[in-house]
Coordinates of C-alpha atoms in Angstrom, one line a residue:
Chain A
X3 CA 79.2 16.0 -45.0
X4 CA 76.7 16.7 -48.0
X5 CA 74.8 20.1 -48.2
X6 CA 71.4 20.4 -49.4
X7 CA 72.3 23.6 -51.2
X8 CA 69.5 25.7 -53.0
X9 CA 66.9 24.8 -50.5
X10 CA 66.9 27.4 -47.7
X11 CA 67.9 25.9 -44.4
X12 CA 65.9 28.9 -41.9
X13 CA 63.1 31.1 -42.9
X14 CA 66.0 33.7 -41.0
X15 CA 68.0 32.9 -44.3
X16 CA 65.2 34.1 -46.9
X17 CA 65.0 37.2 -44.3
X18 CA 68.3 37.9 -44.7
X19 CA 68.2 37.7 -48.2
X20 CA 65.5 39.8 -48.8
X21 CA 67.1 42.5 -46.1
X22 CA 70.1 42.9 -48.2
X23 CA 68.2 43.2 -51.7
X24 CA 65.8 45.9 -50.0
X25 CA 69.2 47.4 -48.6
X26 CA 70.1 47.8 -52.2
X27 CA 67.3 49.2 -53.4
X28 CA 66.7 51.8 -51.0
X29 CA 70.3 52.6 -52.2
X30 CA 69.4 52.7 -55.6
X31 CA 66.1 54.7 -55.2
X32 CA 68.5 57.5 -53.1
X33 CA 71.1 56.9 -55.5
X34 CA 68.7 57.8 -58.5
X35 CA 67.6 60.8 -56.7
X36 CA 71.0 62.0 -56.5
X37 CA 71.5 61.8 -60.5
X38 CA 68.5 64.1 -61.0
X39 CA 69.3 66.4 -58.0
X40 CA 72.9 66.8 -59.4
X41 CA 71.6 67.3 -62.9
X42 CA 68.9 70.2 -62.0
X43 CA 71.8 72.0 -60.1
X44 CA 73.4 72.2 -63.1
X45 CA 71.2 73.1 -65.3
X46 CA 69.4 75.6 -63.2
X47 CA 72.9 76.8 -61.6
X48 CA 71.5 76.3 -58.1
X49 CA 74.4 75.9 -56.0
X50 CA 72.4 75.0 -52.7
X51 CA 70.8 71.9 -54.5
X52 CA 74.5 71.1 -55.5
X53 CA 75.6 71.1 -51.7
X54 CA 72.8 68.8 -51.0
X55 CA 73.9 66.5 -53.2
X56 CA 77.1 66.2 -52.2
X57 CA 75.9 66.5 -48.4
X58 CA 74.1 62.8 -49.4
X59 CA 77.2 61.0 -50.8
X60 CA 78.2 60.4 -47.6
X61 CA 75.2 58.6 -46.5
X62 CA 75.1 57.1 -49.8
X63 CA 79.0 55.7 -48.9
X64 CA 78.0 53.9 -45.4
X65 CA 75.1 52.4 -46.4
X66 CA 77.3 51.2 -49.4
X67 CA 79.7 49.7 -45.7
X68 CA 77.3 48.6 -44.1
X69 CA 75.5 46.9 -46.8
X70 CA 79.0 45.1 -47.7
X71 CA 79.5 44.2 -44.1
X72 CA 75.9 42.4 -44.0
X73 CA 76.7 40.9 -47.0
X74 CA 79.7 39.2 -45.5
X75 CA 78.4 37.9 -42.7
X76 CA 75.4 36.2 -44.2
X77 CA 77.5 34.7 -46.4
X78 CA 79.9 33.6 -43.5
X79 CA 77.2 32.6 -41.2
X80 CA 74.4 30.9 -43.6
X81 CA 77.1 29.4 -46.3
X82 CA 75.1 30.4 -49.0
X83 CA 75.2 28.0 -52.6
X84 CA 74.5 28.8 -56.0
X85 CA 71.5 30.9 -56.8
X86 CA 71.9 32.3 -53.2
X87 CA 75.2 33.1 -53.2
X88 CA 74.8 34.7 -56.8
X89 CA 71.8 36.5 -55.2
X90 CA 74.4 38.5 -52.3
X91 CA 77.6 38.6 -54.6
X92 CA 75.3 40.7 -57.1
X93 CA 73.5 42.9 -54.8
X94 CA 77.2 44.1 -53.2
X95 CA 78.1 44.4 -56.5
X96 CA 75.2 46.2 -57.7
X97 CA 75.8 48.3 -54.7
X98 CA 79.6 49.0 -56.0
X99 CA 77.8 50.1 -58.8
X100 CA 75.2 52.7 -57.1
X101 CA 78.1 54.0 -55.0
X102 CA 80.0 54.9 -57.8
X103 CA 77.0 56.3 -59.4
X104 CA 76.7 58.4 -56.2
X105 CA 80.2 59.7 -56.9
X106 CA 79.4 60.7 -60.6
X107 CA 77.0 62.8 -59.3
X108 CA 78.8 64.3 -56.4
X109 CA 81.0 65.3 -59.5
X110 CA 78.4 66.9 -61.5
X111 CA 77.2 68.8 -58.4
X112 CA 80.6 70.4 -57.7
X113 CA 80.7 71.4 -61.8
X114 CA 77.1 73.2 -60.9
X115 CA 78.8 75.0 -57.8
X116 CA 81.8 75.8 -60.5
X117 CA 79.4 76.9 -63.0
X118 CA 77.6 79.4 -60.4
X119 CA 80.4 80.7 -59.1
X120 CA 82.0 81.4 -62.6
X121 CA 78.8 82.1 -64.7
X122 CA 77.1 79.5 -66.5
X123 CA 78.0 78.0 -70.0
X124 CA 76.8 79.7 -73.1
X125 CA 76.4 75.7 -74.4
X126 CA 76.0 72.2 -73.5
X127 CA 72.6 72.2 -71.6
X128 CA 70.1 70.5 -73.8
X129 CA 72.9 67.7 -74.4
X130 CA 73.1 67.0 -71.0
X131 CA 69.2 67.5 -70.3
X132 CA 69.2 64.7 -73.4
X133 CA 72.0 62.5 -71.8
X134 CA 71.0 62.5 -68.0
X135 CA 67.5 61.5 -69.7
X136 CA 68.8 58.8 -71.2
X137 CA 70.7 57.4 -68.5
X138 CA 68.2 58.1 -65.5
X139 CA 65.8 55.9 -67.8
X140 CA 68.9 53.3 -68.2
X141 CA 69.1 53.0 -64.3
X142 CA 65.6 53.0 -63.0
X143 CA 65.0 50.6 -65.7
X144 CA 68.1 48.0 -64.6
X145 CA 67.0 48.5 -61.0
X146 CA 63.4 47.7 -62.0
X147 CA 64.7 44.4 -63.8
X148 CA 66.7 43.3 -60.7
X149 CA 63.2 44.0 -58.8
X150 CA 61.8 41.5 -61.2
X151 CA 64.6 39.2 -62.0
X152 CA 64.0 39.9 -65.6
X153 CA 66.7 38.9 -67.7
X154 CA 64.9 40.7 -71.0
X155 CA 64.0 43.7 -69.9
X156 CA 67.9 43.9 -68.0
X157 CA 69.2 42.6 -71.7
X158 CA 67.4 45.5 -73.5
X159 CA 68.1 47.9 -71.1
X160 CA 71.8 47.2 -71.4
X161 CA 71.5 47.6 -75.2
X162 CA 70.9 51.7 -74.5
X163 CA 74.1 52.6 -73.7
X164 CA 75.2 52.0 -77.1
X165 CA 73.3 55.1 -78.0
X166 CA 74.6 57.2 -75.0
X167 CA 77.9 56.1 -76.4
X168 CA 76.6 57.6 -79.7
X169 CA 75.2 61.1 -78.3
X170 CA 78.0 61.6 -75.6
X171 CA 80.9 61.5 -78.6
X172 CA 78.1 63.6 -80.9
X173 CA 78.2 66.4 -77.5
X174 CA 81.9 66.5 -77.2
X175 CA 82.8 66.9 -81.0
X176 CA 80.2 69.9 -81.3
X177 CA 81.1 71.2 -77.7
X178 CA 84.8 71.4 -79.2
X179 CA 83.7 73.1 -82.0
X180 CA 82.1 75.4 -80.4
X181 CA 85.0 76.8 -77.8
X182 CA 87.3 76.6 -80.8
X183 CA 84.8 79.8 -82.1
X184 CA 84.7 81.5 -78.8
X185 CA 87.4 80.5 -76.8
X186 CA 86.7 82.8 -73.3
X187 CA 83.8 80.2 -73.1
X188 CA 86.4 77.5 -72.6
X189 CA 86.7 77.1 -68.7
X190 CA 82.9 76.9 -68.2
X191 CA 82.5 74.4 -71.4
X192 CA 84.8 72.4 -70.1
X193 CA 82.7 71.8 -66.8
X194 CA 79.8 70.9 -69.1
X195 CA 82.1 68.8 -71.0
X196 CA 83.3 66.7 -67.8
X197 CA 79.4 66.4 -66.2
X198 CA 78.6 64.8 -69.9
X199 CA 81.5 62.2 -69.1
X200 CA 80.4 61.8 -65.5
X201 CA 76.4 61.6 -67.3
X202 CA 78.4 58.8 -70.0
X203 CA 80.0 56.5 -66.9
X204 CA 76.4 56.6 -65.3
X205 CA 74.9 54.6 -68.6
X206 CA 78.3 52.6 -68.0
X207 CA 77.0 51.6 -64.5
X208 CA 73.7 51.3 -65.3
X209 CA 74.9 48.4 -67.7
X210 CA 76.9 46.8 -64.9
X211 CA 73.4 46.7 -62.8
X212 CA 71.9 44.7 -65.9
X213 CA 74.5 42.3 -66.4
X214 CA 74.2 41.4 -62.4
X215 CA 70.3 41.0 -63.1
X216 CA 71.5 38.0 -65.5
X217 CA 74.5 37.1 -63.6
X218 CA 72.0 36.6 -61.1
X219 CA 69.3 34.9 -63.0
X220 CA 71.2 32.7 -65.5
X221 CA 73.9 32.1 -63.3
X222 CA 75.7 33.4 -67.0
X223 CA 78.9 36.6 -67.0
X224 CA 77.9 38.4 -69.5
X225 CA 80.3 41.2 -69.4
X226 CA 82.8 42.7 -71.3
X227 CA 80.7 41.9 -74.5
X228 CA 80.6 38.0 -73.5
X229 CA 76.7 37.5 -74.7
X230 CA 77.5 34.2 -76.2
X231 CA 77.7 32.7 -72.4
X232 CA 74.0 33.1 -71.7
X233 CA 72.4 30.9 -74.0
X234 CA 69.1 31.8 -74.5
X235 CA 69.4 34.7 -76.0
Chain B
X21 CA 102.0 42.4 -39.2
X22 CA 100.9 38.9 -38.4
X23 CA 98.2 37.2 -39.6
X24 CA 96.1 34.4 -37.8
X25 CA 93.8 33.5 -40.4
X26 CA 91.6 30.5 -39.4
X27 CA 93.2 26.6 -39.6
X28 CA 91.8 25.8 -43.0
X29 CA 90.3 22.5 -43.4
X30 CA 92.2 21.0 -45.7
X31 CA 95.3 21.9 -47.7
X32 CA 93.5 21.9 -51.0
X33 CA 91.8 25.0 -49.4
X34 CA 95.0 26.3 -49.2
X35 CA 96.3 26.1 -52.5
X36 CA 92.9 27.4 -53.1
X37 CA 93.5 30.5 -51.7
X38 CA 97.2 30.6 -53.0
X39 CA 95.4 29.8 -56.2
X40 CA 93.3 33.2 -56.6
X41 CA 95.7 35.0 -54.9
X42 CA 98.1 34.3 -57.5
X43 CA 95.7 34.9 -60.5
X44 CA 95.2 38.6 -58.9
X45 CA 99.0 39.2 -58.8
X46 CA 99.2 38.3 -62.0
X47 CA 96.1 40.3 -63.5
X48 CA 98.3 43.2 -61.3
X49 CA 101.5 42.7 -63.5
X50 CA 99.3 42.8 -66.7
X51 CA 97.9 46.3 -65.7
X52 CA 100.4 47.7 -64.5
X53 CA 102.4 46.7 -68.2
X54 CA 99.4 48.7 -69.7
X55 CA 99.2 51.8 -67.6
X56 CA 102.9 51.7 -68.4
X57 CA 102.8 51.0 -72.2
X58 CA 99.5 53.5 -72.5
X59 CA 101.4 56.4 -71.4
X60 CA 104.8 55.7 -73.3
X61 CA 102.4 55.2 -76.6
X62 CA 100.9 58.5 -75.6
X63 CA 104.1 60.7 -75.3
X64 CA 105.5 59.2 -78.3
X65 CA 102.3 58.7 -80.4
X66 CA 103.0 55.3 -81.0
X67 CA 99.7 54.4 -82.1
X68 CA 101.5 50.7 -82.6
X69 CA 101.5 50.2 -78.8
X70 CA 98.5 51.9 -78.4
X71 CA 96.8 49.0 -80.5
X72 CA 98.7 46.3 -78.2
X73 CA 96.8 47.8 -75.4
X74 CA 93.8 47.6 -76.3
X75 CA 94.1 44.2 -77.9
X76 CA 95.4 43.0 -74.4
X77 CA 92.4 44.8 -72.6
X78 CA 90.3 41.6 -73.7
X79 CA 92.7 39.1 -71.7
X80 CA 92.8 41.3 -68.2
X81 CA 89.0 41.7 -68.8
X82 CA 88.7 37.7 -69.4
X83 CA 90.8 37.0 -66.7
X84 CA 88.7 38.7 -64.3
X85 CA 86.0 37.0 -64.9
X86 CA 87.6 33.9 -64.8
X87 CA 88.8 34.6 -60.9
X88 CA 85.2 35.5 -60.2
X89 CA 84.1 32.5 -61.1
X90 CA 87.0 30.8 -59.4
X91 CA 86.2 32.7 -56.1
X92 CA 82.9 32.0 -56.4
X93 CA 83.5 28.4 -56.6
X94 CA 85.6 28.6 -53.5
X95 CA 82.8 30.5 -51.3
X96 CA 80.6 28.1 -52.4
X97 CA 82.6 25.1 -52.1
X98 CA 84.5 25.4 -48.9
X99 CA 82.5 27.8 -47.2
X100 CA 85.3 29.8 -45.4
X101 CA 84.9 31.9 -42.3
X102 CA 86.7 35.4 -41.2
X103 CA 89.7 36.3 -42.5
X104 CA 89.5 33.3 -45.0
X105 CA 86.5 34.7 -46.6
X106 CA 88.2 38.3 -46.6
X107 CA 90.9 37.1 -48.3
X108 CA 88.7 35.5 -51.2
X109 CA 86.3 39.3 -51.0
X110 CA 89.3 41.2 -51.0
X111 CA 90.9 39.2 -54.3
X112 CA 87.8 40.0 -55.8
X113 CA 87.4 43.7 -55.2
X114 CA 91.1 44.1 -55.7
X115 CA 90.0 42.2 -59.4
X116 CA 87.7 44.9 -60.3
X117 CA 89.6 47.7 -59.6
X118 CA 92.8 46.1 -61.5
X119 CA 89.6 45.6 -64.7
X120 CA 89.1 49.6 -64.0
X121 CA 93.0 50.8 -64.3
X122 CA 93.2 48.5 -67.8
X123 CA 89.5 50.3 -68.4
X124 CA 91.6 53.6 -68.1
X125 CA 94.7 52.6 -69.5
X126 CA 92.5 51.7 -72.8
X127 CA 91.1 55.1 -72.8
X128 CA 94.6 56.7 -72.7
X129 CA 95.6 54.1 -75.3
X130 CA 92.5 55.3 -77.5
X131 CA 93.5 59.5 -76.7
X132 CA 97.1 58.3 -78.0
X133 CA 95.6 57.1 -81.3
X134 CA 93.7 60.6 -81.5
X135 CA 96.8 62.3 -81.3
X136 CA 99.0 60.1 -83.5
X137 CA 96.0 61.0 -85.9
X138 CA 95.0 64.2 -85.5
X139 CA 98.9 65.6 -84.8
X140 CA 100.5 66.0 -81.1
X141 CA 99.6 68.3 -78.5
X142 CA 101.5 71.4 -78.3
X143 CA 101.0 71.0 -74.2
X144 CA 100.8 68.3 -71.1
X145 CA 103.1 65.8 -72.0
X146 CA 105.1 66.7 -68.8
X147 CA 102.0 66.8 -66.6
X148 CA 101.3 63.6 -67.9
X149 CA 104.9 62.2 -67.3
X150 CA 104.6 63.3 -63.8
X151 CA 101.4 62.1 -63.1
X152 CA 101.8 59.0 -64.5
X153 CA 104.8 57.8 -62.5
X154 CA 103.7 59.2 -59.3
X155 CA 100.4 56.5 -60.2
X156 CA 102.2 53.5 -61.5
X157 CA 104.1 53.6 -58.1
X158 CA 101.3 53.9 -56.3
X159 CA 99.7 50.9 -58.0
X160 CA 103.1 48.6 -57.6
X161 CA 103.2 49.6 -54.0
X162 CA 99.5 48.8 -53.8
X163 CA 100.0 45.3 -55.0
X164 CA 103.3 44.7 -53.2
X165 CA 102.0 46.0 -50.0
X166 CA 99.0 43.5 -50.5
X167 CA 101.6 40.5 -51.0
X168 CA 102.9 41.2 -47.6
X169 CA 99.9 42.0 -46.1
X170 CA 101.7 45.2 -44.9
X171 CA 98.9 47.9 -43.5
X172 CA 101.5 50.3 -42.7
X173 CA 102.6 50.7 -46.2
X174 CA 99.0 50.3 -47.4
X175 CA 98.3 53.3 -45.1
X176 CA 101.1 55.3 -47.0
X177 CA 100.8 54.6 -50.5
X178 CA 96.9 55.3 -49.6
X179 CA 97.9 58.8 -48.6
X180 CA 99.8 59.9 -51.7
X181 CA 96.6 59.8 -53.3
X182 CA 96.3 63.4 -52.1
X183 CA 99.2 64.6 -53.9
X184 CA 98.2 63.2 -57.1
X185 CA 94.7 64.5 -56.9
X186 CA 96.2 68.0 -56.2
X187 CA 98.9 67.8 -59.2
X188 CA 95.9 66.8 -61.4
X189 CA 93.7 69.9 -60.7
X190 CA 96.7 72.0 -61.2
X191 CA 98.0 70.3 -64.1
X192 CA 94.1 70.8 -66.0
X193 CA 93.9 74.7 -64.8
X194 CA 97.0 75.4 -66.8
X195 CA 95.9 73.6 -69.5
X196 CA 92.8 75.4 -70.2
X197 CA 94.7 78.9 -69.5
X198 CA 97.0 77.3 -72.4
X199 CA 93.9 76.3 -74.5
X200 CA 92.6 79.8 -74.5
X201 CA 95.8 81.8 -75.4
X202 CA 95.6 78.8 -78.6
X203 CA 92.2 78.3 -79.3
X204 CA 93.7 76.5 -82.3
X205 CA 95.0 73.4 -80.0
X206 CA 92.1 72.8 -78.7
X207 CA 91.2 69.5 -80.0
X208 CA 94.3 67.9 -79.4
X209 CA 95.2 69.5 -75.7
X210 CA 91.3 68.3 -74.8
X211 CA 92.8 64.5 -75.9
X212 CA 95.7 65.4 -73.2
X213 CA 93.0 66.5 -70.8
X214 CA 91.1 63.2 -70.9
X215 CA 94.1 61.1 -70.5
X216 CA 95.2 63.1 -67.3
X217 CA 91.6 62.0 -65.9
X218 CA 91.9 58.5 -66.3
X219 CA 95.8 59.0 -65.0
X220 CA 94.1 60.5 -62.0
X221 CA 91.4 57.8 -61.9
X222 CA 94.3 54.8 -61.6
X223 CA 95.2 56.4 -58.5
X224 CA 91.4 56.1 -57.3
X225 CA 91.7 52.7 -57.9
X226 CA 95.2 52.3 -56.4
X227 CA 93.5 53.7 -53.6
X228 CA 91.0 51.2 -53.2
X229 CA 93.7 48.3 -53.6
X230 CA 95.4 49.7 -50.3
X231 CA 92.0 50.1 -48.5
X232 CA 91.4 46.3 -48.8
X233 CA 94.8 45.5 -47.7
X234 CA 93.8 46.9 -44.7
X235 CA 90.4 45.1 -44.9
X236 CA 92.0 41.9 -45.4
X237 CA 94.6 42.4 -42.5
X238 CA 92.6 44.1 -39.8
X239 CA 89.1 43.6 -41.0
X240 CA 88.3 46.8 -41.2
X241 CA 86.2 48.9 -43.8
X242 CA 88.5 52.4 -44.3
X243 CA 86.9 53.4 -47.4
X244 CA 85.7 57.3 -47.7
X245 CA 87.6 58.4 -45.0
X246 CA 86.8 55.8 -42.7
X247 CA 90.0 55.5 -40.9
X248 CA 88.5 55.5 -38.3
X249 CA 87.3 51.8 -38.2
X250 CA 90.9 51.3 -37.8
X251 CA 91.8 51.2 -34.2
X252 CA 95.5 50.8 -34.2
X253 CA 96.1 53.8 -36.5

């Protein structure tokens, strides 16, 4: 039996679609949130912001289920081809994505709640003002190129974290330095020092969400530095 | 455990099936070969092996894309149903997480070329030993309990987890009570520190394995605490 893939057999299919993309995005948008909640607990030692965060994570982890589970029964029930099956394999995998993003900043929350409890770090605040920046940019930006199936702005996006890289392994080095010369500051650097990591995997994640926007578009895997499969750039 | 899956149409669906299955298992065995090598290059800064890992990092990387592809193929293709389409979802997931652990094992590989470079840590390497065992088995009893479909071992290598997450805190507060009595090793124990995240962050991912063994069995989503979902448990 031939299938006339691509073309859309029900207007309830292009519903579907667009239910589990909106899904995602209402993720990414509470997800987002999350990164700059967890990153003004910190810096402000505000330990009731912190809880918040970490009070969200769950919600952030069933709709993260529940979007799966949607996912897998459109594709059982429509049989989705091609572009629209790339279209719901990227938005479960972009949600992957958000969930774990979710978890990076449940962990920067619980290093806020560390820091108030133990007194905050003589160091490492404007690097991870500078970093969460960064990165917060990086994911509205890839969420905002999936929102607009635009393959450049996802590509130039991706090509930030190379700087992250840069300013995250800058941070550590001087953050080392610095407990070396005052080593009773070494417990509370060293939560600094694990919300920068958490802050670095974010950018990581972020790339992920590009590379889906022209997994999605192209129909090309880009990852893992594979550039040379999507041939127009 | 028995498993009904659906009467596949054809036989060629079949060896489908066996097909990505296969590739997983065999991505599973590369891994685990790199958590392994990773940590022996670590406690005997053998920055030689370290290399090999990360030059074998490409091929697990390539080789999940390639089942991506392959599974994506087989969605679109043969347009399987149920526990047919959970089967192809769960190789997938269980692909990514496998990309993760060699992710991690990399960065251990990386903290061992530090430390071949920079001299050995004074501290950890027992932690690290420990750790690292009690995660490798939870990995090969991930993988084996997924080649038997067996949720009840799933279930228990799911729990140990736990243990691991608690020998991990432990193992960095004495570490940082070392690092403050030797301000002087600071540097290298913060390489040791780094590598016990990651060791923790395999079992993360071992984790997830074992939740979609029991996703693929029973159908049902146990992931952050979920367990629930699971009615015969």
């Amino acid at each position: 039996m031939e299938m006339h893939f691509d073309q859309h057999i029900s207007r309830q299919f292009n519903e579907d679609l667009e239910s589990i993309k909106t899904e995602m995005l209402e993720m990414g948008g509470m997800v987002a949130r999350q990164v700059a909640d967890a990153v003004d607990a910190l810096a402000n030692a505000d330990s009731e912001l912190a809880e918040k965060v970490l009070h969200i994570e769950e919600e952030i982890d069933r709709r993260e289920m529940a979007l799966d589970e949607h996912a897998t029964l459109i594709i059982a029930k429509r049989q989705p081809a091609a572009s629209d099956l790339r279209m719901v394999l990227s938005v479960t995998r972009i949600a992957r994505d958000l969930e774990r993003i979710g978890d990076e900043a449940s962990k920067i929350a619980k290093m806020a709640i560390a820091l108030t409890d133990e007194g905050t770090s003589p160091r490492g605040y404007t690097e991870i003002r500078h970093i969460a920046n960064a990165v917060r940019k990086m994911l509205n930006d890839a969420l905002d190129a999936y929102t607009r199936f635009d393959v450049a702005s996802a590509m130039a996006t991706l090509a930030e974290d190379e700087q992250v890289d840069m300013d995250y392994r800058t941070a550590v080095r001087e953050l080392i330095t610095y407990m070396m010369e005052d080593p009773r500051s070494i417990s509370r650097v060293i939560n600094v020092l694990w919300s920068l990591r958490s802050l670095e995997r974010i950018g990581d994640h972020a790339k992920n969400i590009c590379e889906q926007v022209v997994y999605l578009v192209e129909g090309a895997d880009i990852r893992h530095g594979h550039e040379k499969n999507l041939k127009n750039f």
